[in-house]
PDB file of C-alpha atoms in Angstrom:
ATOM      1  CA  HIS W  18      -0.079   0.301   0.177  1.00 52.00           C
ATOM      2  CA  GLY W  19       1.166   3.353  -0.466  1.00 52.00           C
ATOM      3  CA  PHE W  20       1.078   6.449   0.382  1.00 48.00           C
ATOM      4  CA  THR W  21       0.923  10.958  -1.389  1.00 50.00           C
ATOM      5  CA  PRO W  22       3.481  12.571  -1.383  1.00 50.00           C
ATOM      6  CA  LEU W  23       1.914  14.922   1.143  1.00 49.00           C
ATOM      7  CA  GLU W  24       1.252  12.215   3.727  1.00 50.00           C
ATOM      8  CA  ILE W  25       3.972  11.054   6.328  1.00 48.00           C
ATOM      9  CA  THR W  26       3.257   8.273   8.597  1.00 50.00           C
ATOM     10  CA  ASN W  27       5.543   8.212  11.878  1.00 52.00           C
ATOM     11  CA  SER W  28       6.092   5.428  13.596  1.00 53.00           C
ATOM     12  CA  GLY W  29       2.714   4.907  15.462  1.00 55.00           C
ATOM     13  CA  GLY W  30       0.215   5.172  11.828  1.00 54.00           C
ATOM     14  CA  LYS W  31      -0.508   8.218  12.304  1.00 54.00           C
ATOM     15  CA  LYS W  32      -0.398  10.684   9.906  1.00 54.00           C
ATOM     16  CA  LYS W  33       1.398  14.045   9.826  1.00 56.00           C
ATOM     17  CA  CYS W  34       0.438  17.111   7.535  1.00 55.00           C
ATOM     18  CA  ARG W  35       2.560  17.986   4.263  1.00 55.00           C
ATOM     19  CA  GLY W  36       2.317  21.310   1.692  1.00 52.00           C
ATOM     20  CA  LYS W  37      -0.211  23.616   2.604  1.00 50.00           C
ATOM     21  CA  THR W  38      -2.945  20.975   3.377  1.00 50.00           C
ATOM     22  CA  LEU W  39      -4.993  20.580   6.975  1.00 51.00           C
ATOM     23  CA  CYS W  40      -4.936  16.690   7.327  1.00 54.00           C
ATOM     24  CA  GLY W  41      -7.323  15.890   5.221  1.00 53.00           C
ATOM     25  CA  ARG W  42      -9.402  19.062   4.413  1.00 54.00           C
ATOM     26  CA  LYS W  43      -9.317  20.063   1.034  1.00 54.00           C
ATOM     27  CA  SER W  44      -6.183  23.017   1.004  1.00 55.00           C
ATOM     28  CA  LEU W  45      -6.578  26.859   1.849  1.00 56.00           C
ATOM     29  CA  THR W  46      -6.455  29.224  -1.181  1.00 71.00           C
ATOM     30  CA  GLY W  47      -7.439  32.450  -2.095  1.00 78.00           C
ATOM     31  CA  PHE W  48      -6.186  35.893  -1.427  1.00 79.00           C
ATOM     32  CA  THR W  49      -5.364  38.182   1.776  1.00 88.00           C
ATOM     33  CA  LEU W  50      -6.899  41.399   2.241  1.00 88.00           C
ATOM     34  CA  LEU W  51      -3.490  43.162   2.092  1.00 89.00           C
ATOM     35  CA  GLU W  52      -3.094  41.017  -0.951  1.00 89.00           C
ATOM     36  CA  VAL W  53      -6.709  42.026  -2.677  1.00 91.00           C
ATOM     37  CA  LEU W  54      -6.080  45.698  -2.172  1.00 93.00           C
ATOM     38  CA  VAL W  55      -2.412  46.082  -4.240  1.00 93.00           C
ATOM     39  CA  TYR W  56      -4.665  43.965  -7.109  1.00 93.00           C
ATOM     40  CA  VAL W  57      -7.318  46.734  -6.860  1.00 95.00           C
ATOM     41  CA  ALA W  58      -4.764  49.944  -6.518  1.00 95.00           C
ATOM     42  CA  ILE W  59      -2.307  48.231  -9.763  1.00 95.00           C
ATOM     43  CA  LEU W  60      -5.790  47.870 -11.849  1.00 95.00           C
ATOM     44  CA  ALA W  61      -7.149  51.361 -10.441  1.00 96.00           C
ATOM     45  CA  LEU W  62      -3.178  53.005 -12.034  1.00 95.00           C
ATOM     46  CA  ILE W  63      -3.655  50.519 -15.217  1.00 95.00           C
ATOM     47  CA  ALA W  64      -6.764  52.171 -15.674  1.00 95.00           C
ATOM     48  CA  THR W  65      -6.531  55.899 -14.858  1.00 94.00           C
ATOM     49  CA  ALA W  66      -3.178  56.121 -17.172  1.00 94.00           C
ATOM     50  CA  ALA W  67      -5.266  54.933 -19.475  1.00 94.00           C
ATOM     51  CA  VAL W  68      -8.670  57.199 -19.283  1.00 94.00           C
ATOM     52  CA  ARG W  69      -5.868  60.158 -19.266  1.00 93.00           C
ATOM     53  CA  LEU W  70      -4.542  58.186 -22.711  1.00 92.00           C
ATOM     54  CA  VAL W  71      -7.278  58.509 -24.075  1.00 91.00           C
ATOM     55  CA  LEU W  72      -8.841  61.933 -23.870  1.00 88.00           C
ATOM     56  CA  ALA W  73      -5.198  63.269 -24.662  1.00 86.00           C
ATOM     57  CA  VAL W  74      -5.693  61.356 -27.955  1.00 85.00           C
ATOM     58  CA  SER W  75      -8.922  62.811 -28.383  1.00 82.00           C
ATOM     59  CA  ILE W  76      -7.966  66.591 -27.349  1.00 78.00           C
ATOM     60  CA  ASN W  77      -4.914  66.087 -30.050  1.00 80.00           C
ATOM     61  CA  ALA W  78      -7.171  64.795 -33.241  1.00 81.00           C
ATOM     62  CA  SER W  79      -9.501  67.171 -31.952  1.00 77.00           C
ATOM     63  CA  GLU W  80      -6.788  70.122 -32.268  1.00 80.00           C
ATOM     64  CA  VAL W  81      -5.000  68.869 -35.797  1.00 81.00           C
ATOM     65  CA  ARG W  82      -9.005  68.412 -37.071  1.00 84.00           C
ATOM     66  CA  SER W  83     -10.176  72.143 -36.110  1.00 85.00           C
ATOM     67  CA  GLU W  84      -6.442  73.551 -37.192  1.00 88.00           C
ATOM     68  CA  ARG W  85      -6.552  71.343 -41.111  1.00 90.00           C
ATOM     69  CA  LYS W  86     -10.122  73.235 -41.658  1.00 91.00           C
ATOM     70  CA  ILE W  87      -8.909  76.503 -40.277  1.00 92.00           C
ATOM     71  CA  ILE W  88      -5.669  76.194 -42.906  1.00 94.00           C
ATOM     72  CA  ALA W  89      -7.556  74.413 -45.672  1.00 94.00           C
ATOM     73  CA  ASN W  90      -9.907  77.310 -45.782  1.00 94.00           C
ATOM     74  CA  GLY W  91      -7.581  80.143 -45.630  1.00 94.00           C
ATOM     75  CA  GLU W  92      -5.497  78.892 -48.370  1.00 94.00           C
ATOM     76  CA  LEU W  93      -8.510  78.878 -50.252  1.00 94.00           C
ATOM     77  CA  ALA W  94      -9.694  82.752 -49.040  1.00 95.00           C
ATOM     78  CA  MET W  95      -6.692  84.197 -49.476  1.00 95.00           C
ATOM     79  CA  GLU W  96      -5.316  82.674 -52.610  1.00 96.00           C
ATOM     80  CA  THR W  97      -9.098  83.606 -53.854  1.00 94.00           C
ATOM     81  CA  LEU W  98      -8.442  86.989 -52.865  1.00 95.00           C
ATOM     82  CA  VAL W  99      -4.949  88.157 -53.658  1.00 95.00           C
ATOM     83  CA  ARG W 100      -6.169  85.722 -57.460  1.00 93.00           C
ATOM     84  CA  GLU W 101      -9.032  88.562 -58.137  1.00 92.00           C
ATOM     85  CA  VAL W 102      -6.995  91.767 -57.065  1.00 93.00           C
ATOM     86  CA  ARG W 103      -4.273  91.287 -59.506  1.00 91.00           C
ATOM     87  CA  GLN W 104      -7.280  90.013 -62.360  1.00 88.00           C
ATOM     88  CA  ALA W 105      -8.930  93.158 -61.270  1.00 89.00           C
ATOM     89  CA  SER W 106      -9.365  96.510 -63.328  1.00 86.00           C
ATOM     90  CA  ASP W 107     -10.124  99.096 -60.872  1.00 89.00           C
ATOM     91  CA  LEU W 108     -11.352  99.821 -57.193  1.00 90.00           C
ATOM     92  CA  ASP W 109     -14.549 100.826 -56.574  1.00 90.00           C
ATOM     93  CA  ALA W 110     -13.407 102.670 -53.085  1.00 89.00           C
ATOM     94  CA  ALA W 111     -17.491 103.905 -52.575  1.00 91.00           C
ATOM     95  CA  LEU W 112     -18.425  99.777 -52.076  1.00 92.00           C
ATOM     96  CA  SER W 113     -15.255  98.993 -50.648  1.00 93.00           C
ATOM     97  CA  VAL W 114     -14.624  99.418 -46.785  1.00 94.00           C
ATOM     98  CA  PHE W 115     -11.083  99.767 -45.611  1.00 94.00           C
ATOM     99  CA  GLY W 116      -9.061  99.535 -42.115  1.00 93.00           C
ATOM    100  CA  THR W 117     -11.638  98.021 -40.395  1.00 93.00           C
ATOM    101  CA  SER W 118     -13.502  94.849 -39.399  1.00 91.00           C
ATOM    102  CA  PRO W 119     -15.292  93.725 -41.106  1.00 93.00           C
ATOM    103  CA  GLY W 120     -14.047  95.188 -44.175  1.00 94.00           C
ATOM    104  CA  THR W 121     -15.716  95.527 -48.006  1.00 95.00           C
ATOM    105  CA  LEU W 122     -13.338  94.871 -51.395  1.00 95.00           C
ATOM    106  CA  ALA W 123     -14.578  95.630 -54.291  1.00 94.00           C
ATOM    107  CA  LEU W 124     -13.213  95.055 -57.140  1.00 93.00           C
ATOM    108  CA  ILE W 125     -14.493  96.048 -60.916  1.00 91.00           C
ATOM    109  CA  THR W 126     -13.439  93.203 -63.119  1.00 86.00           C
ATOM    110  CA  VAL W 127     -14.485  90.492 -65.857  1.00 80.00           C
ATOM    111  CA  SER W 128     -16.954  88.028 -64.587  1.00 72.00           C
ATOM    112  CA  THR W 129     -15.169  85.069 -65.689  1.00 72.00           C
ATOM    113  CA  PRO W 130     -11.273  85.217 -67.167  1.00 66.00           C
ATOM    114  CA  GLU W 131     -12.869  84.288 -70.697  1.00 71.00           C
ATOM    115  CA  GLY W 132     -15.609  86.731 -70.907  1.00 67.00           C
ATOM    116  CA  LEU W 133     -15.512  90.628 -72.005  1.00 77.00           C
ATOM    117  CA  THR W 134     -18.520  91.562 -68.994  1.00 81.00           C
ATOM    118  CA  VAL W 135     -17.726  93.949 -66.421  1.00 86.00           C
ATOM    119  CA  VAL W 136     -19.121  93.581 -63.392  1.00 86.00           C
ATOM    120  CA  THR W 137     -18.114  95.062 -59.540  1.00 91.00           C
ATOM    121  CA  ARG W 138     -17.245  92.173 -57.929  1.00 92.00           C
ATOM    122  CA  LYS W 139     -17.709  92.602 -53.739  1.00 95.00           C
ATOM    123  CA  PHE W 140     -15.393  90.436 -51.173  1.00 96.00           C
ATOM    124  CA  SER W 141     -17.463  90.781 -47.710  1.00 94.00           C
ATOM    125  CA  MET W 142     -17.729  88.956 -44.360  1.00 93.00           C
ATOM    126  CA  SER W 143     -21.635  87.831 -44.016  1.00 91.00           C
ATOM    127  CA  ALA W 144     -23.135  85.387 -41.150  1.00 90.00           C
ATOM    128  CA  SER W 145     -19.415  85.293 -40.762  1.00 91.00           C
ATOM    129  CA  ARG W 146     -17.564  83.926 -43.319  1.00 93.00           C
ATOM    130  CA  LEU W 147     -16.471  85.245 -46.444  1.00 94.00           C
ATOM    131  CA  SER W 148     -18.679  85.759 -49.282  1.00 94.00           C
ATOM    132  CA  ARG W 149     -18.621  86.971 -53.067  1.00 94.00           C
ATOM    133  CA  GLN W 150     -20.793  88.281 -55.333  1.00 93.00           C
ATOM    134  CA  ASP W 151     -20.941  89.830 -58.494  1.00 91.00           C
ATOM    135  CA  GLY W 152     -23.142  93.190 -59.028  1.00 86.00           C
ATOM    136  CA  SER W 153     -26.439  92.100 -57.254  1.00 87.00           C
ATOM    137  CA  SER W 154     -26.753  88.419 -57.889  1.00 89.00           C
ATOM    138  CA  ALA W 155     -26.907  86.521 -55.351  1.00 91.00           C
ATOM    139  CA  ALA W 156     -23.954  86.472 -52.575  1.00 91.00           C
ATOM    140  CA  GLU W 157     -22.279  82.883 -52.350  1.00 94.00           C
ATOM    141  CA  PHE W 158     -19.974  82.153 -50.049  1.00 94.00           C
ATOM    142  CA  ILE W 159     -15.989  80.963 -50.246  1.00 93.00           C
ATOM    143  CA  THR W 160     -15.937  79.735 -46.419  1.00 93.00           C
ATOM    144  CA  SER W 161     -17.204  76.647 -45.512  1.00 92.00           C
ATOM    145  CA  PRO W 162     -19.806  76.863 -42.500  1.00 92.00           C
ATOM    146  CA  ASP W 163     -17.652  74.748 -39.967  1.00 90.00           C
ATOM    147  CA  VAL W 164     -15.295  77.681 -39.616  1.00 92.00           C
ATOM    148  CA  THR W 165     -16.229  81.058 -38.215  1.00 92.00           C
ATOM    149  CA  ILE W 166     -14.215  84.833 -39.366  1.00 95.00           C
ATOM    150  CA  THR W 167     -13.404  87.089 -36.485  1.00 94.00           C
ATOM    151  CA  ASN W 168     -11.236  89.619 -38.576  1.00 95.00           C
ATOM    152  CA  LEU W 169     -11.690  90.869 -42.237  1.00 96.00           C
ATOM    153  CA  THR W 170      -9.929  93.736 -43.132  1.00 96.00           C
ATOM    154  CA  PHE W 171      -8.598  95.620 -45.612  1.00 96.00           C
ATOM    155  CA  TRP W 172      -6.401  98.041 -46.634  1.00 95.00           C
ATOM    156  CA  GLN W 173      -4.991  99.886 -49.626  1.00 92.00           C
ATOM    157  CA  GLY W 174      -2.424 101.886 -50.360  1.00 89.00           C
ATOM    158  CA  ALA W 175      -2.138 103.896 -53.647  1.00 78.00           C
ATOM    159  CA  THR W 176       1.237 105.552 -55.540  1.00 79.00           C
ATOM    160  CA  THR W 177       0.710 107.541 -58.909  1.00 78.00           C
ATOM    161  CA  THR W 178       0.826 104.270 -60.953  1.00 79.00           C
ATOM    162  CA  SER W 179      -0.385 101.021 -58.936  1.00 83.00           C
ATOM    163  CA  LYS W 180      -3.257 100.301 -55.852  1.00 89.00           C
ATOM    164  CA  LEU W 181      -1.902  97.443 -53.762  1.00 91.00           C
ATOM    165  CA  ILE W 182      -4.754  95.490 -51.859  1.00 92.00           C
ATOM    166  CA  THR W 183      -3.088  94.001 -48.304  1.00 95.00           C
ATOM    167  CA  ILE W 184      -5.507  91.781 -46.486  1.00 95.00           C
ATOM    168  CA  LYS W 185      -5.953  90.047 -42.981  1.00 97.00           C
ATOM    169  CA  LEU W 186      -8.506  87.170 -42.463  1.00 96.00           C
ATOM    170  CA  THR W 187      -8.072  86.017 -39.004  1.00 95.00           C
ATOM    171  CA  LEU W 188     -10.345  82.615 -39.060  1.00 94.00           C
ATOM    172  CA  GLU W 189     -11.787  80.180 -36.177  1.00 92.00           C
ATOM    173  CA  ALA W 190     -13.193  76.660 -35.252  1.00 90.00           C
ATOM    174  CA  GLY W 191     -13.652  74.179 -32.305  1.00 81.00           C
ATOM    175  CA  GLN W 192     -15.446  74.405 -29.350  1.00 80.00           C
ATOM    176  CA  GLY W 193     -14.474  75.325 -26.001  1.00 78.00           C
ATOM    177  CA  GLN W 194     -11.149  74.625 -24.805  1.00 75.00           C
ATOM    178  CA  PHE W 195     -10.068  73.064 -28.258  1.00 75.00           C
ATOM    179  CA  LYS W 196     -11.797  76.570 -29.999  1.00 84.00           C
ATOM    180  CA  GLU W 197      -8.614  77.147 -32.679  1.00 87.00           C
ATOM    181  CA  SER W 198      -7.468  80.588 -34.156  1.00 91.00           C
ATOM    182  CA  LYS W 199      -4.948  81.701 -36.750  1.00 94.00           C
ATOM    183  CA  THR W 200      -4.783  85.177 -38.822  1.00 95.00           C
ATOM    184  CA  PHE W 201      -3.945  84.869 -42.330  1.00 96.00           C
ATOM    185  CA  TYR W 202      -2.156  88.248 -44.371  1.00 96.00           C
ATOM    186  CA  GLY W 203      -1.808  88.798 -48.201  1.00 95.00           C
ATOM    187  CA  SER W 204      -1.624  91.120 -50.380  1.00 93.00           C
ATOM    188  CA  ALA W 205      -1.768  92.366 -54.531  1.00 93.00           C
ATOM    189  CA  VAL W 206      -1.679  95.244 -56.901  1.00 92.00           C
ATOM    190  CA  LEU W 207      -4.396  95.638 -59.234  1.00 88.00           C
ATOM    191  CA  ARG W 208      -3.719  94.227 -62.575  1.00 79.00           C
ATOM    192  CA  SER W 209      -4.428  98.096 -63.506  1.00 67.00           C
ATOM    193  CA  GLY W 210      -0.588  98.992 -61.878  1.00 53.00           C
ATOM    194  CA  TYR W 211       1.561  96.753 -64.457  1.00 55.00           C
TER     195      TYR W 211
END
């Protein structure tokens, strides 16, 4: 007859207990209160770090999205304004508003690059967006609705031979603490000054 590794008999035939058993009873398993508290504290630290990481990534993604919107709209608006000033034959000073925001720029130009119809093309701020209007036709927006113009200022610099238009455009996107803002500057000489 054999014996199990956890049992050893002594000279009296009684079993001696060995290992983590209570002589004939099941072994004790489980965690002490101290072990549970340590595990909970470690899990809480890991969970806190994970939440902070997710929040940081979310904040960064929101800032990047807002900045991309601003840059795309700002570049489009400035390219459009500078190109239109360069192609214009003259300036309508009576309809233009210089040196203050929101400013208005009225240019005398042709309706299309190929066309011969002369129109007064007006650039202004409408519903916090940059708009372009030819004569009495309906205005069309240049900037998107998810970007707001906070400053649109035009300045006129003139010499005896040329007219220089300088533009300042400030755009804003995002909400609350994720709000981003950027200012764009540009200038161009009217075609009549070449």
